[in-house]
Amino acid sequence: MKLIITKHNLGLWAANHISARIHQAEKNPFVLGLPTGGTAEDMYAALSSLVQNKKLSFQNVVTFNMDEYVGLAPEHDQSYHYFMNHHLFSHVDAPAENIHILNGQAEDLTAECAAYEEKIKQKGGIDLFLGGVGQNGHLAFNEPGSAFDSRTRAVQLTQNTIEANSRFFNNDVRSVPTQALSVGIGTILDAKELLFLANGPKKAQAVAQLSKGEITPQWPITALKTHANAIMLVDEEAAGLLEGKAKEDLLRQQQENPDGDWILTL
Ligand code: GLP
């Protein structure tokens, strides 16, 4: 995998990457896996403006979101349905039938998850899966300990994640759902390409795990190292706890090319 550290806006970087992939796509439609979270907001703003400026279209794009809280109605302003509509889908030309988000209110959550995996398969698999990272290294809602071959399922959120996400629920830990539906790590790793983003000092510990070498379910982020075509894109703060050779490589590149993106192969 590549760890890319950039000074540039992560969202703009990611939106340009996504746009290039959609334009290059030989097959029609292009299948995108999408995240929610604060880190993704700039990326959705940049994608929306590309579409509004007629530089990009979602007409031939199919999307699958990575997760949703259990029990929140789509109209709830902290549901991921609401987030996606607010930040992306109300601004772009994606046909409604091309948009897929797990239903956290389904009566049979197991059947909902199985049907989701089936739909991804029917669309030919995910071409590019975008994601963020939790402070504890989670991917989607695959909390520490999740198996690398896990599939879409109902999961229990850890206290760490509930506390981190309470900032979106008026800092009231009790109103954060304790369960979610989430694609599995296996579902993510099946995608042809991965682009995950992390910014700020709170993500630095998780990002540092990538350079420490050990690949372990205790740090779901390290699953990215098992993928042949994965990029972790971070800002300088999120790269702040790199150690050893990764840190030396970064410092050397920063001296040689102060304005560039700095690329570490891990
Ligand atoms: C939630 C989501 C994750 C996301 C994480 C980070 O827990 N389920 O998919 O990566 O938040 O969010 P943020 O970007 O707000 O830090």
mmCIF file of C-alpha atoms in Angstrom, residues 23-248:
data_model
loop_
_atom_site.group_PDB
_atom_site.id
_atom_site.type_symbol
_atom_site.label_atom_id
_atom_site.label_comp_id
_atom_site.label_asym_id
_atom_site.label_seq_id
_atom_site.Cartn_x
_atom_site.Cartn_y
_atom_site.Cartn_z
ATOM 1 C CA HIS A 23 -13.666 9.272 -16.509
ATOM 2 C CA GLN A 24 -11.176 6.464 -17.185
ATOM 3 C CA ALA A 25 -13.660 3.701 -16.437
ATOM 4 C CA GLU A 26 -13.917 1.288 -19.288
ATOM 5 C CA LYS A 27 -16.887 -0.431 -17.829
ATOM 6 C CA ASN A 28 -20.204 1.186 -17.350
ATOM 7 C CA PRO A 29 -21.347 1.823 -14.623
ATOM 8 C CA PHE A 30 -18.525 2.654 -12.227
ATOM 9 C CA VAL A 31 -19.152 1.311 -8.716
ATOM 10 C CA LEU A 32 -18.082 3.497 -5.788
ATOM 11 C CA GLY A 33 -18.017 2.612 -2.089
ATOM 12 C CA LEU A 34 -18.667 5.692 0.045
ATOM 13 C CA PRO A 35 -18.085 6.779 3.639
ATOM 14 C CA THR A 36 -19.611 9.291 6.010
ATOM 15 C CA GLY A 37 -17.862 11.289 8.727
ATOM 16 C CA GLY A 38 -16.357 14.734 9.077
ATOM 17 C CA THR A 39 -13.282 13.772 7.040
ATOM 18 C CA ALA A 40 -15.439 13.071 3.984
ATOM 19 C CA GLU A 41 -17.250 16.425 3.975
ATOM 20 C CA ASP A 42 -14.649 18.337 1.923
ATOM 21 C CA MET A 43 -14.494 15.498 -0.572
ATOM 22 C CA TYR A 44 -18.261 15.623 -1.091
ATOM 23 C CA ALA A 45 -18.186 19.421 -1.442
ATOM 24 C CA ALA A 46 -15.459 19.110 -4.092
ATOM 25 C CA LEU A 47 -17.342 16.344 -5.952
ATOM 26 C CA SER A 48 -20.536 18.414 -5.852
ATOM 27 C CA SER A 49 -18.787 21.402 -7.362
ATOM 28 C CA LEU A 50 -17.223 19.275 -10.121
ATOM 29 C CA VAL A 51 -20.728 18.084 -11.011
ATOM 30 C CA GLN A 52 -22.229 21.571 -10.806
ATOM 31 C CA ASN A 53 -19.462 22.856 -13.107
ATOM 32 C CA LYS A 54 -20.239 20.035 -15.565
ATOM 33 C CA LYS A 55 -16.799 18.483 -15.175
ATOM 34 C CA LEU A 56 -18.213 15.248 -13.770
ATOM 35 C CA SER A 57 -21.440 13.286 -13.877
ATOM 36 C CA PHE A 58 -22.822 10.563 -11.593
ATOM 37 C CA GLN A 59 -25.240 9.327 -14.286
ATOM 38 C CA ASN A 60 -23.227 6.146 -14.734
ATOM 39 C CA VAL A 61 -22.036 5.766 -11.179
ATOM 40 C CA VAL A 62 -23.485 3.242 -8.734
ATOM 41 C CA THR A 63 -22.815 3.858 -5.035
ATOM 42 C CA PHE A 64 -22.782 1.680 -1.937
ATOM 43 C CA ASN A 65 -22.373 3.336 1.442
ATOM 44 C CA MET A 66 -20.272 1.539 3.990
ATOM 45 C CA ASP A 67 -22.445 1.765 7.076
ATOM 46 C CA GLU A 68 -25.543 3.069 8.874
ATOM 47 C CA TYR A 69 -26.662 3.268 12.485
ATOM 48 C CA VAL A 70 -29.244 0.734 13.633
ATOM 49 C CA GLY A 71 -32.539 2.296 14.632
ATOM 50 C CA LEU A 72 -32.194 5.797 13.158
ATOM 51 C CA ALA A 73 -34.816 6.813 10.599
ATOM 52 C CA PRO A 74 -33.429 8.067 7.254
ATOM 53 C CA GLU A 75 -34.839 11.525 8.138
ATOM 54 C CA HIS A 76 -32.903 11.673 11.429
ATOM 55 C CA ASP A 77 -30.256 14.363 10.958
ATOM 56 C CA GLN A 78 -27.508 12.061 12.265
ATOM 57 C CA SER A 79 -28.440 9.094 10.094
ATOM 58 C CA TYR A 80 -26.009 8.348 7.310
ATOM 59 C CA HIS A 81 -28.903 8.512 4.833
ATOM 60 C CA TYR A 82 -29.396 12.131 5.850
ATOM 61 C CA PHE A 83 -25.651 12.863 5.770
ATOM 62 C CA MET A 84 -25.274 11.516 2.240
ATOM 63 C CA ASN A 85 -28.284 13.339 0.945
ATOM 64 C CA HIS A 86 -27.190 16.578 2.558
ATOM 65 C CA HIS A 87 -23.519 16.436 1.523
ATOM 66 C CA LEU A 88 -23.668 14.688 -1.853
ATOM 67 C CA PHE A 89 -26.800 13.245 -3.361
ATOM 68 C CA SER A 90 -28.890 16.418 -3.346
ATOM 69 C CA HIS A 91 -26.075 18.164 -5.291
ATOM 70 C CA VAL A 92 -25.228 15.588 -7.959
ATOM 71 C CA ASP A 93 -27.016 13.825 -10.793
ATOM 72 C CA ALA A 94 -26.920 10.270 -9.416
ATOM 73 C CA PRO A 95 -30.079 8.357 -10.396
ATOM 74 C CA ALA A 96 -31.930 7.369 -7.196
ATOM 75 C CA GLU A 97 -31.923 3.691 -8.201
ATOM 76 C CA ASN A 98 -28.099 3.731 -8.310
ATOM 77 C CA ILE A 99 -27.764 4.766 -4.656
ATOM 78 C CA HIS A 100 -27.491 2.052 -1.994
ATOM 79 C CA ILE A 101 -27.385 2.637 1.756
ATOM 80 C CA LEU A 102 -27.969 -0.046 4.387
ATOM 81 C CA ASN A 103 -31.361 0.179 6.095
ATOM 82 C CA GLY A 104 -30.711 0.342 9.827
ATOM 83 C CA GLN A 105 -34.446 0.060 10.461
ATOM 84 C CA ALA A 106 -34.917 -3.220 8.601
ATOM 85 C CA GLU A 107 -36.943 -5.778 10.559
ATOM 86 C CA ASP A 108 -34.484 -8.526 9.670
ATOM 87 C CA LEU A 109 -31.008 -7.020 9.901
ATOM 88 C CA THR A 110 -29.288 -10.262 8.864
ATOM 89 C CA ALA A 111 -31.355 -10.472 5.673
ATOM 90 C CA GLU A 112 -30.709 -6.776 4.969
ATOM 91 C CA CYS A 113 -26.935 -7.346 5.190
ATOM 92 C CA ALA A 114 -27.021 -10.492 3.031
ATOM 93 C CA ALA A 115 -29.065 -8.678 0.375
ATOM 94 C CA TYR A 116 -26.554 -5.816 0.393
ATOM 95 C CA GLU A 117 -23.634 -8.164 -0.292
ATOM 96 C CA GLU A 118 -25.679 -9.739 -3.092
ATOM 97 C CA LYS A 119 -26.412 -6.346 -4.682
ATOM 98 C CA ILE A 120 -22.713 -5.451 -4.656
ATOM 99 C CA LYS A 121 -21.975 -8.743 -6.402
ATOM 100 C CA GLN A 122 -24.725 -8.145 -8.977
ATOM 101 C CA LYS A 123 -23.141 -4.802 -9.872
ATOM 102 C CA GLY A 124 -19.815 -6.501 -10.529
ATOM 103 C CA GLY A 125 -18.106 -5.540 -7.247
ATOM 104 C CA ILE A 126 -16.820 -2.202 -6.043
ATOM 105 C CA ASP A 127 -14.285 -0.454 -8.270
ATOM 106 C CA LEU A 128 -13.116 2.172 -5.779
ATOM 107 C CA PHE A 129 -13.902 2.117 -2.059
ATOM 108 C CA LEU A 130 -13.439 5.435 -0.234
ATOM 109 C CA GLY A 131 -13.234 5.537 3.518
ATOM 110 C CA GLY A 132 -12.243 7.280 6.691
ATOM 111 C CA VAL A 133 -10.639 5.879 9.806
ATOM 112 C CA GLY A 134 -11.788 5.869 13.424
ATOM 113 C CA GLN A 135 -9.495 7.029 16.216
ATOM 114 C CA ASN A 136 -9.156 3.374 17.240
ATOM 115 C CA GLY A 137 -8.299 2.415 13.656
ATOM 116 C CA HIS A 138 -11.780 1.201 12.700
ATOM 117 C CA LEU A 139 -12.779 1.035 9.042
ATOM 118 C CA ALA A 140 -16.498 1.673 8.441
ATOM 119 C CA PHE A 141 -17.836 0.272 11.753
ATOM 120 C CA ASN A 142 -15.427 -2.651 11.875
ATOM 121 C CA GLU A 143 -14.196 -2.169 15.394
ATOM 122 C CA PRO A 144 -10.894 -3.602 16.725
ATOM 123 C CA GLY A 145 -11.003 -7.399 16.665
ATOM 124 C CA SER A 146 -13.097 -7.596 13.467
ATOM 125 C CA ALA A 147 -11.920 -10.404 11.213
ATOM 126 C CA PHE A 148 -10.269 -9.390 7.962
ATOM 127 C CA ASP A 149 -12.699 -11.691 6.113
ATOM 128 C CA SER A 150 -15.796 -10.237 7.814
ATOM 129 C CA ARG A 151 -18.802 -9.413 5.627
ATOM 130 C CA THR A 152 -21.703 -6.958 5.952
ATOM 131 C CA ARG A 153 -23.358 -7.453 9.335
ATOM 132 C CA ALA A 154 -24.787 -5.841 12.470
ATOM 133 C CA VAL A 155 -22.075 -4.713 14.868
ATOM 134 C CA GLN A 156 -21.805 -3.327 18.383
ATOM 135 C CA LEU A 157 -20.010 0.027 18.635
ATOM 136 C CA THR A 158 -17.163 0.402 21.106
ATOM 137 C CA GLN A 159 -17.271 3.004 23.869
ATOM 138 C CA ASN A 160 -14.405 4.839 22.129
ATOM 139 C CA THR A 161 -16.442 5.209 18.927
ATOM 140 C CA ILE A 162 -19.630 6.151 20.791
ATOM 141 C CA GLU A 163 -17.712 8.911 22.577
ATOM 142 C CA ALA A 164 -15.957 10.084 19.389
ATOM 143 C CA ASN A 165 -19.276 10.245 17.509
ATOM 144 C CA SER A 166 -21.182 11.899 20.376
ATOM 145 C CA ARG A 167 -19.956 15.251 19.037
ATOM 146 C CA PHE A 168 -22.609 14.851 16.338
ATOM 147 C CA PHE A 169 -25.305 14.080 18.968
ATOM 148 C CA ASN A 170 -25.018 17.283 21.043
ATOM 149 C CA ASN A 171 -22.186 15.641 22.992
ATOM 150 C CA ASP A 172 -24.770 13.355 24.567
ATOM 151 C CA VAL A 173 -23.220 9.884 24.682
ATOM 152 C CA ARG A 174 -26.609 8.342 25.556
ATOM 153 C CA SER A 175 -28.211 9.417 22.306
ATOM 154 C CA VAL A 176 -25.555 7.749 20.106
ATOM 155 C CA PRO A 177 -26.862 4.411 18.776
ATOM 156 C CA THR A 178 -24.906 1.462 20.150
ATOM 157 C CA GLN A 179 -25.312 -0.710 17.070
ATOM 158 C CA ALA A 180 -24.742 -0.250 13.373
ATOM 159 C CA LEU A 181 -24.834 -2.138 10.109
ATOM 160 C CA SER A 182 -21.460 -2.157 8.409
ATOM 161 C CA VAL A 183 -19.805 -3.672 5.391
ATOM 162 C CA GLY A 184 -17.113 -6.085 6.563
ATOM 163 C CA ILE A 185 -13.378 -5.723 6.213
ATOM 164 C CA GLY A 186 -13.596 -8.545 3.662
ATOM 165 C CA THR A 187 -16.202 -6.533 1.723
ATOM 166 C CA ILE A 188 -13.835 -3.542 1.673
ATOM 167 C CA LEU A 189 -10.796 -5.621 0.676
ATOM 168 C CA ASP A 190 -12.727 -7.103 -2.275
ATOM 169 C CA ALA A 191 -12.807 -3.667 -3.950
ATOM 170 C CA LYS A 192 -10.391 -3.192 -6.833
ATOM 171 C CA GLU A 193 -8.967 -0.019 -5.324
ATOM 172 C CA LEU A 194 -9.068 1.615 -1.876
ATOM 173 C CA LEU A 195 -8.613 5.275 -0.959
ATOM 174 C CA PHE A 196 -8.857 6.027 2.761
ATOM 175 C CA LEU A 197 -8.447 9.465 4.336
ATOM 176 C CA ALA A 198 -7.382 10.611 7.786
ATOM 177 C CA ASN A 199 -6.615 14.055 9.124
ATOM 178 C CA GLY A 200 -5.702 15.683 12.390
ATOM 179 C CA PRO A 201 -3.750 14.565 15.458
ATOM 180 C CA LYS A 202 -6.548 12.291 16.750
ATOM 181 C CA LYS A 203 -5.895 9.895 13.866
ATOM 182 C CA ALA A 204 -2.094 9.891 14.260
ATOM 183 C CA GLN A 205 -1.948 6.811 16.474
ATOM 184 C CA ALA A 206 -4.022 4.752 14.024
ATOM 185 C CA VAL A 207 -1.944 5.937 11.048
ATOM 186 C CA ALA A 208 1.293 5.125 12.914
ATOM 187 C CA GLN A 209 0.168 1.472 13.125
ATOM 188 C CA LEU A 210 0.649 1.261 9.361
ATOM 189 C CA SER A 211 4.370 1.909 9.678
ATOM 190 C CA LYS A 212 4.958 -0.406 12.636
ATOM 191 C CA GLY A 213 4.700 -3.466 10.455
ATOM 192 C CA GLU A 214 2.327 -5.631 12.448
ATOM 193 C CA ILE A 215 -0.863 -6.492 10.577
ATOM 194 C CA THR A 216 -3.500 -7.266 13.199
ATOM 195 C CA PRO A 217 -7.316 -7.254 13.607
ATOM 196 C CA GLN A 218 -6.682 -5.199 16.779
ATOM 197 C CA TRP A 219 -5.974 -2.334 14.358
ATOM 198 C CA PRO A 220 -8.470 -2.752 11.477
ATOM 199 C CA ILE A 221 -6.613 -0.007 9.539
ATOM 200 C CA THR A 222 -3.712 -2.452 9.062
ATOM 201 C CA ALA A 223 -5.942 -4.573 6.782
ATOM 202 C CA LEU A 224 -5.203 -1.950 4.123
ATOM 203 C CA LYS A 225 -1.646 -3.315 3.986
ATOM 204 C CA THR A 226 -2.954 -6.629 2.657
ATOM 205 C CA HIS A 227 -4.544 -4.959 -0.398
ATOM 206 C CA ALA A 228 -2.652 -4.709 -3.688
ATOM 207 C CA ASN A 229 -4.001 -1.297 -4.651
ATOM 208 C CA ALA A 230 -4.616 0.797 -1.550
ATOM 209 C CA ILE A 231 -3.831 4.415 -0.723
ATOM 210 C CA MET A 232 -4.045 5.953 2.733
ATOM 211 C CA LEU A 233 -4.079 9.736 2.254
ATOM 212 C CA VAL A 234 -3.277 11.832 5.313
ATOM 213 C CA ASP A 235 -2.316 15.339 6.349
ATOM 214 C CA GLU A 236 0.871 16.155 8.218
ATOM 215 C CA GLU A 237 -0.844 16.045 11.623
ATOM 216 C CA ALA A 238 -2.196 12.542 11.066
ATOM 217 C CA ALA A 239 1.337 11.509 10.036
ATOM 218 C CA GLY A 240 2.734 13.039 13.230
ATOM 219 C CA LEU A 241 3.450 9.787 15.083
ATOM 220 C CA LEU A 242 5.238 7.861 12.330
ATOM 221 C CA GLU A 243 8.368 6.150 13.560
ATOM 222 C CA GLY A 244 11.561 4.580 12.245
ATOM 223 C CA LYS A 245 12.144 4.223 8.522
ATOM 224 C CA ALA A 246 8.761 5.735 7.594
ATOM 225 C CA LYS A 247 9.567 8.871 9.568
ATOM 226 C CA GLU A 248 13.060 9.131 8.059
#
